[in-house]
Amino acid sequence: MLLPFIVLIGAMFLMTRSAKKKQQQAAEMRNQMQPGTGVRTIGGMYATVKEIQDETVLLEVAPGVHAVYAKNAIGAVLDDAEYNRIVHGDTDEDAADDAGAVVPDDASSLTDADEAPKADLTKKSDSAEAEVEKDGKADGETEAK
């Protein structure tokens, strides 16, 4: 009868221990921040650290645009290569050379452009005007008696 109670206490101890570990890892990650470091906030915004205070961080979210965030709002500290890849779209050309083939961004290279059917770009109102001229009436109009 005492065994289930002991198992429950043990499970609670393990859960609180893992939560404390995660909190310590997050605090260590936030302590790695330095001015010029790229970060992602918990809201998903990417920014560059400008100043670090005790409880707050000054982030540059766009060139010349600064915002003050709580340190707890920093979700991840990114290395320079990853930050530049995400924010500026920089690609590692060495990785593309190692891969061999380059994957296109769209499917346009999969079909011949000469054989593709052309889309009808004429206005639908042009054909409706032609019908009005033919009958002398628009849709829904009837003759009054």
PDB file of N, CA and C in Angstrom, residues 18-123:
ATOM      1  N   SER A  18      13.903  17.675 -13.947  1.00  0.00           N
ATOM      2  CA  SER A  18      14.076  17.956 -15.377  1.00  0.00           C
ATOM      3  C   SER A  18      13.653  19.390 -15.710  1.00  0.00           C
ATOM      4  N   ALA A  19      12.632  19.898 -15.042  1.00  0.00           N
ATOM      5  CA  ALA A  19      12.210  21.283 -15.280  1.00  0.00           C
ATOM      6  C   ALA A  19      13.285  22.262 -14.820  1.00  0.00           C
ATOM      7  N   LYS A  20      13.913  21.969 -13.692  1.00  0.00           N
ATOM      8  CA  LYS A  20      14.997  22.825 -13.204  1.00  0.00           C
ATOM      9  C   LYS A  20      16.183  22.801 -14.162  1.00  0.00           C
ATOM     10  N   LYS A  21      16.481  21.629 -14.724  1.00  0.00           N
ATOM     11  CA  LYS A  21      17.569  21.522 -15.693  1.00  0.00           C
ATOM     12  C   LYS A  21      17.290  22.385 -16.918  1.00  0.00           C
ATOM     13  N   LYS A  22      16.063  22.346 -17.403  1.00  0.00           N
ATOM     14  CA  LYS A  22      15.691  23.150 -18.571  1.00  0.00           C
ATOM     15  C   LYS A  22      15.806  24.639 -18.258  1.00  0.00           C
ATOM     16  N   GLN A  23      15.397  25.037 -17.078  1.00  0.00           N
ATOM     17  CA  GLN A  23      15.512  26.448 -16.685  1.00  0.00           C
ATOM     18  C   GLN A  23      16.967  26.872 -16.605  1.00  0.00           C
ATOM     19  N   GLN A  24      17.826  26.020 -16.078  1.00  0.00           N
ATOM     20  CA  GLN A  24      19.247  26.340 -15.992  1.00  0.00           C
ATOM     21  C   GLN A  24      19.870  26.452 -17.376  1.00  0.00           C
ATOM     22  N   GLN A  25      19.492  25.554 -18.304  1.00  0.00           N
ATOM     23  CA  GLN A  25      20.006  25.618 -19.666  1.00  0.00           C
ATOM     24  C   GLN A  25      19.559  26.900 -20.353  1.00  0.00           C
ATOM     25  N   ALA A  26      18.314  27.303 -20.138  1.00  0.00           N
ATOM     26  CA  ALA A  26      17.814  28.539 -20.739  1.00  0.00           C
ATOM     27  C   ALA A  26      18.545  29.752 -20.176  1.00  0.00           C
ATOM     28  N   ALA A  27      18.816  29.746 -18.877  1.00  0.00           N
ATOM     29  CA  ALA A  27      19.555  30.853 -18.259  1.00  0.00           C
ATOM     30  C   ALA A  27      20.981  30.916 -18.795  1.00  0.00           C
ATOM     31  N   GLU A  28      21.630  29.767 -18.970  1.00  0.00           N
ATOM     32  CA  GLU A  28      22.976  29.742 -19.540  1.00  0.00           C
ATOM     33  C   GLU A  28      22.983  30.272 -20.965  1.00  0.00           C
ATOM     34  N   MET A  29      21.963  29.888 -21.751  1.00  0.00           N
ATOM     35  CA  MET A  29      21.855  30.353 -23.122  1.00  0.00           C
ATOM     36  C   MET A  29      21.704  31.874 -23.159  1.00  0.00           C
ATOM     37  N   ARG A  30      20.896  32.421 -22.271  1.00  0.00           N
ATOM     38  CA  ARG A  30      20.692  33.871 -22.236  1.00  0.00           C
ATOM     39  C   ARG A  30      21.950  34.599 -21.761  1.00  0.00           C
ATOM     40  N   ASN A  31      22.758  33.937 -20.926  1.00  0.00           N
ATOM     41  CA  ASN A  31      24.005  34.539 -20.478  1.00  0.00           C
ATOM     42  C   ASN A  31      25.059  34.562 -21.574  1.00  0.00           C
ATOM     43  N   GLN A  32      24.889  33.755 -22.612  1.00  0.00           N
ATOM     44  CA  GLN A  32      25.819  33.747 -23.740  1.00  0.00           C
ATOM     45  C   GLN A  32      25.631  34.960 -24.651  1.00  0.00           C
ATOM     46  N   MET A  33      24.542  35.687 -24.470  1.00  0.00           N
ATOM     47  CA  MET A  33      24.277  36.839 -25.336  1.00  0.00           C
ATOM     48  C   MET A  33      25.335  37.898 -25.140  1.00  0.00           C
ATOM     49  N   GLN A  34      25.743  38.490 -26.252  1.00  0.00           N
ATOM     50  CA  GLN A  34      26.659  39.617 -26.246  1.00  0.00           C
ATOM     51  C   GLN A  34      26.153  40.595 -27.287  1.00  0.00           C
ATOM     52  N   PRO A  35      26.513  41.859 -27.184  1.00  0.00           N
ATOM     53  CA  PRO A  35      26.109  42.809 -28.234  1.00  0.00           C
ATOM     54  C   PRO A  35      26.600  42.328 -29.601  1.00  0.00           C
ATOM     55  N   GLY A  36      25.689  42.344 -30.565  1.00  0.00           N
ATOM     56  CA  GLY A  36      25.995  41.868 -31.908  1.00  0.00           C
ATOM     57  C   GLY A  36      25.526  40.458 -32.182  1.00  0.00           C
ATOM     58  N   THR A  37      25.057  39.759 -31.161  1.00  0.00           N
ATOM     59  CA  THR A  37      24.576  38.392 -31.310  1.00  0.00           C
ATOM     60  C   THR A  37      23.174  38.394 -31.893  1.00  0.00           C
ATOM     61  N   GLY A  38      22.886  37.458 -32.786  1.00  0.00           N
ATOM     62  CA  GLY A  38      21.543  37.296 -33.325  1.00  0.00           C
ATOM     63  C   GLY A  38      20.709  36.432 -32.409  1.00  0.00           C
ATOM     64  N   VAL A  39      19.450  36.830 -32.181  1.00  0.00           N
ATOM     65  CA  VAL A  39      18.563  36.079 -31.297  1.00  0.00           C
ATOM     66  C   VAL A  39      17.191  35.925 -31.941  1.00  0.00           C
ATOM     67  N   ARG A  40      16.422  34.956 -31.424  1.00  0.00           N
ATOM     68  CA  ARG A  40      15.013  34.781 -31.790  1.00  0.00           C
ATOM     69  C   ARG A  40      14.212  34.909 -30.506  1.00  0.00           C
ATOM     70  N   THR A  41      13.187  35.750 -30.522  1.00  0.00           N
ATOM     71  CA  THR A  41      12.353  35.903 -29.337  1.00  0.00           C
ATOM     72  C   THR A  41      11.366  34.752 -29.264  1.00  0.00           C
ATOM     73  N   ILE A  42      10.695  34.619 -28.117  1.00  0.00           N
ATOM     74  CA  ILE A  42       9.704  33.554 -27.980  1.00  0.00           C
ATOM     75  C   ILE A  42       8.516  33.791 -28.890  1.00  0.00           C
ATOM     76  N   GLY A  43       8.365  35.013 -29.388  1.00  0.00           N
ATOM     77  CA  GLY A  43       7.300  35.324 -30.346  1.00  0.00           C
ATOM     78  C   GLY A  43       7.699  35.043 -31.780  1.00  0.00           C
ATOM     79  N   GLY A  44       8.971  34.669 -32.010  1.00  0.00           N
ATOM     80  CA  GLY A  44       9.414  34.312 -33.352  1.00  0.00           C
ATOM     81  C   GLY A  44      10.064  35.453 -34.118  1.00  0.00           C
ATOM     82  N   MET A  45      10.375  36.560 -33.466  1.00  0.00           N
ATOM     83  CA  MET A  45      11.006  37.690 -34.142  1.00  0.00           C
ATOM     84  C   MET A  45      12.523  37.555 -34.034  1.00  0.00           C
ATOM     85  N   TYR A  46      13.210  37.785 -35.152  1.00  0.00           N
ATOM     86  CA  TYR A  46      14.662  37.733 -35.178  1.00  0.00           C
ATOM     87  C   TYR A  46      15.205  39.146 -35.031  1.00  0.00           C
ATOM     88  N   ALA A  47      16.244  39.295 -34.213  1.00  0.00           N
ATOM     89  CA  ALA A  47      16.810  40.615 -33.944  1.00  0.00           C
ATOM     90  C   ALA A  47      18.268  40.461 -33.544  1.00  0.00           C
ATOM     91  N   THR A  48      18.943  41.610 -33.477  1.00  0.00           N
ATOM     92  CA  THR A  48      20.342  41.659 -33.058  1.00  0.00           C
ATOM     93  C   THR A  48      20.426  42.349 -31.704  1.00  0.00           C
ATOM     94  N   VAL A  49      21.205  41.789 -30.792  1.00  0.00           N
ATOM     95  CA  VAL A  49      21.363  42.360 -29.455  1.00  0.00           C
ATOM     96  C   VAL A  49      22.233  43.609 -29.560  1.00  0.00           C
ATOM     97  N   LYS A  50      21.760  44.719 -28.964  1.00  0.00           N
ATOM     98  CA  LYS A  50      22.532  45.963 -28.928  1.00  0.00           C
ATOM     99  C   LYS A  50      23.087  46.231 -27.537  1.00  0.00           C
ATOM    100  N   GLU A  51      22.268  46.076 -26.503  1.00  0.00           N
ATOM    101  CA  GLU A  51      22.691  46.295 -25.122  1.00  0.00           C
ATOM    102  C   GLU A  51      22.069  45.236 -24.231  1.00  0.00           C
ATOM    103  N   ILE A  52      22.773  44.894 -23.161  1.00  0.00           N
ATOM    104  CA  ILE A  52      22.262  43.930 -22.193  1.00  0.00           C
ATOM    105  C   ILE A  52      22.245  44.588 -20.818  1.00  0.00           C
ATOM    106  N   GLN A  53      21.097  44.588 -20.176  1.00  0.00           N
ATOM    107  CA  GLN A  53      20.937  45.099 -18.811  1.00  0.00           C
ATOM    108  C   GLN A  53      20.727  43.902 -17.881  1.00  0.00           C
ATOM    109  N   ASP A  54      20.398  44.182 -16.623  1.00  0.00           N
ATOM    110  CA  ASP A  54      20.187  43.099 -15.664  1.00  0.00           C
ATOM    111  C   ASP A  54      18.998  42.217 -16.053  1.00  0.00           C
ATOM    112  N   GLU A  55      17.867  42.818 -16.330  1.00  0.00           N
ATOM    113  CA  GLU A  55      16.648  42.068 -16.626  1.00  0.00           C
ATOM    114  C   GLU A  55      16.125  42.297 -18.040  1.00  0.00           C
ATOM    115  N   THR A  56      16.704  43.235 -18.777  1.00  0.00           N
ATOM    116  CA  THR A  56      16.211  43.577 -20.115  1.00  0.00           C
ATOM    117  C   THR A  56      17.328  43.518 -21.140  1.00  0.00           C
ATOM    118  N   VAL A  57      16.915  43.485 -22.403  1.00  0.00           N
ATOM    119  CA  VAL A  57      17.839  43.462 -23.530  1.00  0.00           C
ATOM    120  C   VAL A  57      17.325  44.464 -24.558  1.00  0.00           C
ATOM    121  N   LEU A  58      18.218  45.294 -25.115  1.00  0.00           N
ATOM    122  CA  LEU A  58      17.859  46.204 -26.196  1.00  0.00           C
ATOM    123  C   LEU A  58      18.163  45.491 -27.501  1.00  0.00           C
ATOM    124  N   LEU A  59      17.120  45.286 -28.321  1.00  0.00           N
ATOM    125  CA  LEU A  59      17.263  44.565 -29.579  1.00  0.00           C
ATOM    126  C   LEU A  59      17.045  45.509 -30.754  1.00  0.00           C
ATOM    127  N   GLU A  60      17.816  45.299 -31.807  1.00  0.00           N
ATOM    128  CA  GLU A  60      17.600  46.023 -33.059  1.00  0.00           C
ATOM    129  C   GLU A  60      16.808  45.087 -33.967  1.00  0.00           C
ATOM    130  N   VAL A  61      15.528  45.388 -34.138  1.00  0.00           N
ATOM    131  CA  VAL A  61      14.644  44.512 -34.902  1.00  0.00           C
ATOM    132  C   VAL A  61      14.689  44.818 -36.392  1.00  0.00           C
ATOM    133  N   ALA A  62      15.111  46.006 -36.758  1.00  0.00           N
ATOM    134  CA  ALA A  62      15.311  46.423 -38.144  1.00  0.00           C
ATOM    135  C   ALA A  62      16.368  47.514 -38.101  1.00  0.00           C
ATOM    136  N   PRO A  63      16.989  47.837 -39.219  1.00  0.00           N
ATOM    137  CA  PRO A  63      18.013  48.884 -39.188  1.00  0.00           C
ATOM    138  C   PRO A  63      17.453  50.190 -38.619  1.00  0.00           C
ATOM    139  N   GLY A  64      17.995  50.620 -37.493  1.00  0.00           N
ATOM    140  CA  GLY A  64      17.568  51.860 -36.849  1.00  0.00           C
ATOM    141  C   GLY A  64      16.342  51.732 -35.960  1.00  0.00           C
ATOM    142  N   VAL A  65      15.763  50.536 -35.845  1.00  0.00           N
ATOM    143  CA  VAL A  65      14.571  50.321 -35.013  1.00  0.00           C
ATOM    144  C   VAL A  65      14.977  49.474 -33.810  1.00  0.00           C
ATOM    145  N   HIS A  66      14.842  50.044 -32.615  1.00  0.00           N
ATOM    146  CA  HIS A  66      15.249  49.358 -31.391  1.00  0.00           C
ATOM    147  C   HIS A  66      14.042  49.105 -30.502  1.00  0.00           C
ATOM    148  N   ALA A  67      14.086  47.999 -29.769  1.00  0.00           N
ATOM    149  CA  ALA A  67      13.012  47.654 -28.842  1.00  0.00           C
ATOM    150  C   ALA A  67      13.626  47.017 -27.600  1.00  0.00           C
ATOM    151  N   VAL A  68      13.000  47.262 -26.464  1.00  0.00           N
ATOM    152  CA  VAL A  68      13.463  46.700 -25.199  1.00  0.00           C
ATOM    153  C   VAL A  68      12.626  45.460 -24.891  1.00  0.00           C
ATOM    154  N   TYR A  69      13.301  44.346 -24.609  1.00  0.00           N
ATOM    155  CA  TYR A  69      12.647  43.082 -24.288  1.00  0.00           C
ATOM    156  C   TYR A  69      13.162  42.579 -22.955  1.00  0.00           C
ATOM    157  N   ALA A  70      12.348  41.805 -22.269  1.00  0.00           N
ATOM    158  CA  ALA A  70      12.795  41.113 -21.063  1.00  0.00           C
ATOM    159  C   ALA A  70      13.733  39.985 -21.491  1.00  0.00           C
ATOM    160  N   LYS A  71      14.709  39.686 -20.671  1.00  0.00           N
ATOM    161  CA  LYS A  71      15.629  38.597 -21.011  1.00  0.00           C
ATOM    162  C   LYS A  71      14.887  37.268 -21.166  1.00  0.00           C
ATOM    163  N   ASN A  72      13.831  37.101 -20.396  1.00  0.00           N
ATOM    164  CA  ASN A  72      13.056  35.861 -20.482  1.00  0.00           C
ATOM    165  C   ASN A  72      12.339  35.708 -21.810  1.00  0.00           C
ATOM    166  N   ALA A  73      12.232  36.792 -22.584  1.00  0.00           N
ATOM    167  CA  ALA A  73      11.552  36.734 -23.875  1.00  0.00           C
ATOM    168  C   ALA A  73      12.467  36.230 -24.985  1.00  0.00           C
ATOM    169  N   ILE A  74      13.733  35.990 -24.689  1.00  0.00           N
ATOM    170  CA  ILE A  74      14.665  35.477 -25.689  1.00  0.00           C
ATOM    171  C   ILE A  74      14.497  33.965 -25.745  1.00  0.00           C
ATOM    172  N   GLY A  75      14.100  33.473 -26.894  1.00  0.00           N
ATOM    173  CA  GLY A  75      13.857  32.042 -27.053  1.00  0.00           C
ATOM    174  C   GLY A  75      15.087  31.266 -27.455  1.00  0.00           C
ATOM    175  N   ALA A  76      15.985  31.893 -28.243  1.00  0.00           N
ATOM    176  CA  ALA A  76      17.189  31.202 -28.694  1.00  0.00           C
ATOM    177  C   ALA A  76      18.254  32.218 -29.049  1.00  0.00           C
ATOM    178  N   VAL A  77      19.491  31.876 -28.732  1.00  0.00           N
ATOM    179  CA  VAL A  77      20.649  32.662 -29.160  1.00  0.00           C
ATOM    180  C   VAL A  77      21.232  31.919 -30.354  1.00  0.00           C
ATOM    181  N   LEU A  78      21.327  32.597 -31.492  1.00  0.00           N
ATOM    182  CA  LEU A  78      21.739  31.957 -32.738  1.00  0.00           C
ATOM    183  C   LEU A  78      23.194  32.275 -33.057  1.00  0.00           C
ATOM    184  N   ASP A  79      23.867  31.331 -33.703  1.00  0.00           N
ATOM    185  CA  ASP A  79      25.218  31.644 -34.171  1.00  0.00           C
ATOM    186  C   ASP A  79      25.113  32.500 -35.434  1.00  0.00           C
ATOM    187  N   ASP A  80      26.213  33.155 -35.798  1.00  0.00           N
ATOM    188  CA  ASP A  80      26.182  34.133 -36.885  1.00  0.00           C
ATOM    189  C   ASP A  80      25.738  33.519 -38.209  1.00  0.00           C
ATOM    190  N   ALA A  81      26.211  32.321 -38.527  1.00  0.00           N
ATOM    191  CA  ALA A  81      25.865  31.697 -39.809  1.00  0.00           C
ATOM    192  C   ALA A  81      24.367  31.412 -39.895  1.00  0.00           C
ATOM    193  N   GLU A  82      23.797  30.884 -38.822  1.00  0.00           N
ATOM    194  CA  GLU A  82      22.361  30.572 -38.831  1.00  0.00           C
ATOM    195  C   GLU A  82      21.522  31.841 -38.890  1.00  0.00           C
ATOM    196  N   TYR A  83      21.918  32.868 -38.130  1.00  0.00           N
ATOM    197  CA  TYR A  83      21.183  34.136 -38.135  1.00  0.00           C
ATOM    198  C   TYR A  83      21.199  34.757 -39.530  1.00  0.00           C
ATOM    199  N   ASN A  84      22.365  34.794 -40.175  1.00  0.00           N
ATOM    200  CA  ASN A  84      22.462  35.363 -41.519  1.00  0.00           C
ATOM    201  C   ASN A  84      21.685  34.539 -42.538  1.00  0.00           C
ATOM    202  N   ARG A  85      21.654  33.229 -42.373  1.00  0.00           N
ATOM    203  CA  ARG A  85      20.896  32.379 -43.297  1.00  0.00           C
ATOM    204  C   ARG A  85      19.402  32.667 -43.182  1.00  0.00           C
ATOM    205  N   ILE A  86      18.917  32.819 -41.961  1.00  0.00           N
ATOM    206  CA  ILE A  86      17.486  33.027 -41.748  1.00  0.00           C
ATOM    207  C   ILE A  86      17.068  34.441 -42.099  1.00  0.00           C
ATOM    208  N   VAL A  87      17.784  35.439 -41.598  1.00  0.00           N
ATOM    209  CA  VAL A  87      17.355  36.831 -41.738  1.00  0.00           C
ATOM    210  C   VAL A  87      17.725  37.417 -43.095  1.00  0.00           C
ATOM    211  N   HIS A  88      18.952  37.187 -43.534  1.00  0.00           N
ATOM    212  CA  HIS A  88      19.428  37.819 -44.755  1.00  0.00           C
ATOM    213  C   HIS A  88      19.349  36.903 -45.968  1.00  0.00           C
ATOM    214  N   GLY A  89      18.993  35.649 -45.774  1.00  0.00           N
ATOM    215  CA  GLY A  89      18.876  34.716 -46.885  1.00  0.00           C
ATOM    216  C   GLY A  89      20.214  34.253 -47.416  1.00  0.00           C
ATOM    217  N   ASP A  90      21.283  34.437 -46.639  1.00  0.00           N
ATOM    218  CA  ASP A  90      22.596  33.984 -47.072  1.00  0.00           C
ATOM    219  C   ASP A  90      22.600  32.470 -47.150  1.00  0.00           C
ATOM    220  N   THR A  91      23.253  31.966 -48.185  1.00  0.00           N
ATOM    221  CA  THR A  91      23.370  30.520 -48.325  1.00  0.00           C
ATOM    222  C   THR A  91      24.829  30.142 -48.257  1.00  0.00           C
ATOM    223  N   ASP A  92      25.082  28.958 -47.790  1.00  0.00           N
ATOM    224  CA  ASP A  92      26.444  28.441 -47.750  1.00  0.00           C
ATOM    225  C   ASP A  92      26.720  27.809 -49.105  1.00  0.00           C
ATOM    226  N   GLU A  93      27.489  28.485 -49.939  1.00  0.00           N
ATOM    227  CA  GLU A  93      27.749  28.005 -51.296  1.00  0.00           C
ATOM    228  C   GLU A  93      28.549  26.711 -51.287  1.00  0.00           C
ATOM    229  N   ASP A  94      29.358  26.496 -50.261  1.00  0.00           N
ATOM    230  CA  ASP A  94      30.127  25.266 -50.175  1.00  0.00           C
ATOM    231  C   ASP A  94      29.200  24.068 -50.021  1.00  0.00           C
ATOM    232  N   ALA A  95      28.146  24.216 -49.247  1.00  0.00           N
ATOM    233  CA  ALA A  95      27.199  23.103 -49.055  1.00  0.00           C
ATOM    234  C   ALA A  95      26.476  22.786 -50.347  1.00  0.00           C
ATOM    235  N   ALA A  96      26.159  23.812 -51.149  1.00  0.00           N
ATOM    236  CA  ALA A  96      25.488  23.581 -52.429  1.00  0.00           C
ATOM    237  C   ALA A  96      26.424  22.871 -53.400  1.00  0.00           C
ATOM    238  N   ASP A  97      27.728  23.201 -53.376  1.00  0.00           N
ATOM    239  CA  ASP A  97      28.680  22.537 -54.251  1.00  0.00           C
ATOM    240  C   ASP A  97      28.851  21.081 -53.864  1.00  0.00           C
ATOM    241  N   ASP A  98      28.834  20.783 -52.579  1.00  0.00           N
ATOM    242  CA  ASP A  98      28.981  19.414 -52.121  1.00  0.00           C
ATOM    243  C   ASP A  98      27.767  18.569 -52.491  1.00  0.00           C
ATOM    244  N   ALA A  99      26.609  19.174 -52.513  1.00  0.00           N
ATOM    245  CA  ALA A  99      25.391  18.431 -52.813  1.00  0.00           C
ATOM    246  C   ALA A  99      25.312  18.055 -54.284  1.00  0.00           C
ATOM    247  N   GLY A 100      25.945  18.806 -55.175  1.00  0.00           N
ATOM    248  CA  GLY A 100      25.928  18.483 -56.599  1.00  0.00           C
ATOM    249  C   GLY A 100      24.811  19.193 -57.320  1.00  0.00           C
ATOM    250  N   ALA A 101      23.597  18.678 -57.237  1.00  0.00           N
ATOM    251  CA  ALA A 101      22.471  19.248 -57.967  1.00  0.00           C
ATOM    252  C   ALA A 101      21.838  20.373 -57.162  1.00  0.00           C
ATOM    253  N   VAL A 102      21.372  21.377 -57.876  1.00  0.00           N
ATOM    254  CA  VAL A 102      20.687  22.496 -57.242  1.00  0.00           C
ATOM    255  C   VAL A 102      19.196  22.318 -57.461  1.00  0.00           C
ATOM    256  N   VAL A 103      18.430  22.397 -56.414  1.00  0.00           N
ATOM    257  CA  VAL A 103      16.987  22.235 -56.500  1.00  0.00           C
ATOM    258  C   VAL A 103      16.361  23.583 -56.836  1.00  0.00           C
ATOM    259  N   PRO A 104      15.508  23.663 -57.894  1.00  0.00           N
ATOM    260  CA  PRO A 104      14.891  24.950 -58.245  1.00  0.00           C
ATOM    261  C   PRO A 104      13.852  25.360 -57.217  1.00  0.00           C
ATOM    262  N   ASP A 105      13.568  26.673 -57.150  1.00  0.00           N
ATOM    263  CA  ASP A 105      12.587  27.195 -56.209  1.00  0.00           C
ATOM    264  C   ASP A 105      11.160  26.901 -56.642  1.00  0.00           C
ATOM    265  N   ASP A 106      10.947  26.703 -57.927  1.00  0.00           N
ATOM    266  CA  ASP A 106       9.596  26.453 -58.414  1.00  0.00           C
ATOM    267  C   ASP A 106       9.632  25.324 -59.433  1.00  0.00           C
ATOM    268  N   ALA A 107       8.497  25.004 -59.993  1.00  0.00           N
ATOM    269  CA  ALA A 107       8.403  23.892 -60.934  1.00  0.00           C
ATOM    270  C   ALA A 107       8.543  24.340 -62.383  1.00  0.00           C
ATOM    271  N   SER A 108       8.945  25.580 -62.650  1.00  0.00           N
ATOM    272  CA  SER A 108       9.017  26.075 -64.026  1.00  0.00           C
ATOM    273  C   SER A 108      10.047  25.321 -64.854  1.00  0.00           C
ATOM    274  N   SER A 109      11.093  24.802 -64.231  1.00  0.00           N
ATOM    275  CA  SER A 109      12.108  24.091 -64.988  1.00  0.00           C
ATOM    276  C   SER A 109      11.675  22.665 -65.320  1.00  0.00           C
ATOM    277  N   LEU A 110      10.576  22.202 -64.775  1.00  0.00           N
ATOM    278  CA  LEU A 110      10.112  20.843 -65.023  1.00  0.00           C
ATOM    279  C   LEU A 110       9.309  20.718 -66.307  1.00  0.00           C
ATOM    280  N   THR A 111       8.805  21.814 -66.832  1.00  0.00           N
ATOM    281  CA  THR A 111       8.024  21.788 -68.066  1.00  0.00           C
ATOM    282  C   THR A 111       8.670  22.708 -69.082  1.00  0.00           C
ATOM    283  N   ASP A 112       8.411  22.442 -70.362  1.00  0.00           N
ATOM    284  CA  ASP A 112       8.898  23.336 -71.421  1.00  0.00           C
ATOM    285  C   ASP A 112       8.007  24.556 -71.458  1.00  0.00           C
ATOM    286  N   ALA A 113       8.620  25.715 -71.465  1.00  0.00           N
ATOM    287  CA  ALA A 113       7.850  26.960 -71.469  1.00  0.00           C
ATOM    288  C   ALA A 113       7.113  27.148 -72.796  1.00  0.00           C
ATOM    289  N   ASP A 114       7.664  26.585 -73.904  1.00  0.00           N
ATOM    290  CA  ASP A 114       7.030  26.763 -75.215  1.00  0.00           C
ATOM    291  C   ASP A 114       5.736  25.962 -75.329  1.00  0.00           C
ATOM    292  N   GLU A 115       5.653  24.832 -74.641  1.00  0.00           N
ATOM    293  CA  GLU A 115       4.484  23.969 -74.760  1.00  0.00           C
ATOM    294  C   GLU A 115       3.386  24.302 -73.766  1.00  0.00           C
ATOM    295  N   ALA A 116       3.651  25.173 -72.826  1.00  0.00           N
ATOM    296  CA  ALA A 116       2.661  25.488 -71.803  1.00  0.00           C
ATOM    297  C   ALA A 116       1.500  26.254 -72.427  1.00  0.00           C
ATOM    298  N   PRO A 117       0.258  25.874 -72.110  1.00  0.00           N
ATOM    299  CA  PRO A 117      -0.882  26.604 -72.665  1.00  0.00           C
ATOM    300  C   PRO A 117      -0.947  28.004 -72.077  1.00  0.00           C
ATOM    301  N   LYS A 118      -1.361  28.931 -72.910  1.00  0.00           N
ATOM    302  CA  LYS A 118      -1.473  30.320 -72.481  1.00  0.00           C
ATOM    303  C   LYS A 118      -2.790  30.518 -71.751  1.00  0.00           C
ATOM    304  N   ALA A 119      -2.759  31.276 -70.697  1.00  0.00           N
ATOM    305  CA  ALA A 119      -3.966  31.564 -69.931  1.00  0.00           C
ATOM    306  C   ALA A 119      -4.796  32.607 -70.662  1.00  0.00           C
ATOM    307  N   ASP A 120      -6.125  32.499 -70.568  1.00  0.00           N
ATOM    308  CA  ASP A 120      -7.029  33.469 -71.177  1.00  0.00           C
ATOM    309  C   ASP A 120      -7.127  34.670 -70.248  1.00  0.00           C
ATOM    310  N   LEU A 121      -6.523  35.782 -70.685  1.00  0.00           N
ATOM    311  CA  LEU A 121      -6.469  36.966 -69.844  1.00  0.00           C
ATOM    312  C   LEU A 121      -7.488  38.022 -70.241  1.00  0.00           C
ATOM    313  N   THR A 122      -8.427  37.666 -71.116  1.00  0.00           N
ATOM    314  CA  THR A 122      -9.438  38.643 -71.535  1.00  0.00           C
ATOM    315  C   THR A 122     -10.442  38.838 -70.415  1.00  0.00           C
ATOM    316  N   LYS A 123     -11.024  40.015 -70.387  1.00  0.00           N
ATOM    317  CA  LYS A 123     -12.011  40.315 -69.360  1.00  0.00           C
ATOM    318  C   LYS A 123     -13.275  39.520 -69.621  1.00  0.00           C
TER     319      LYS A 123
END
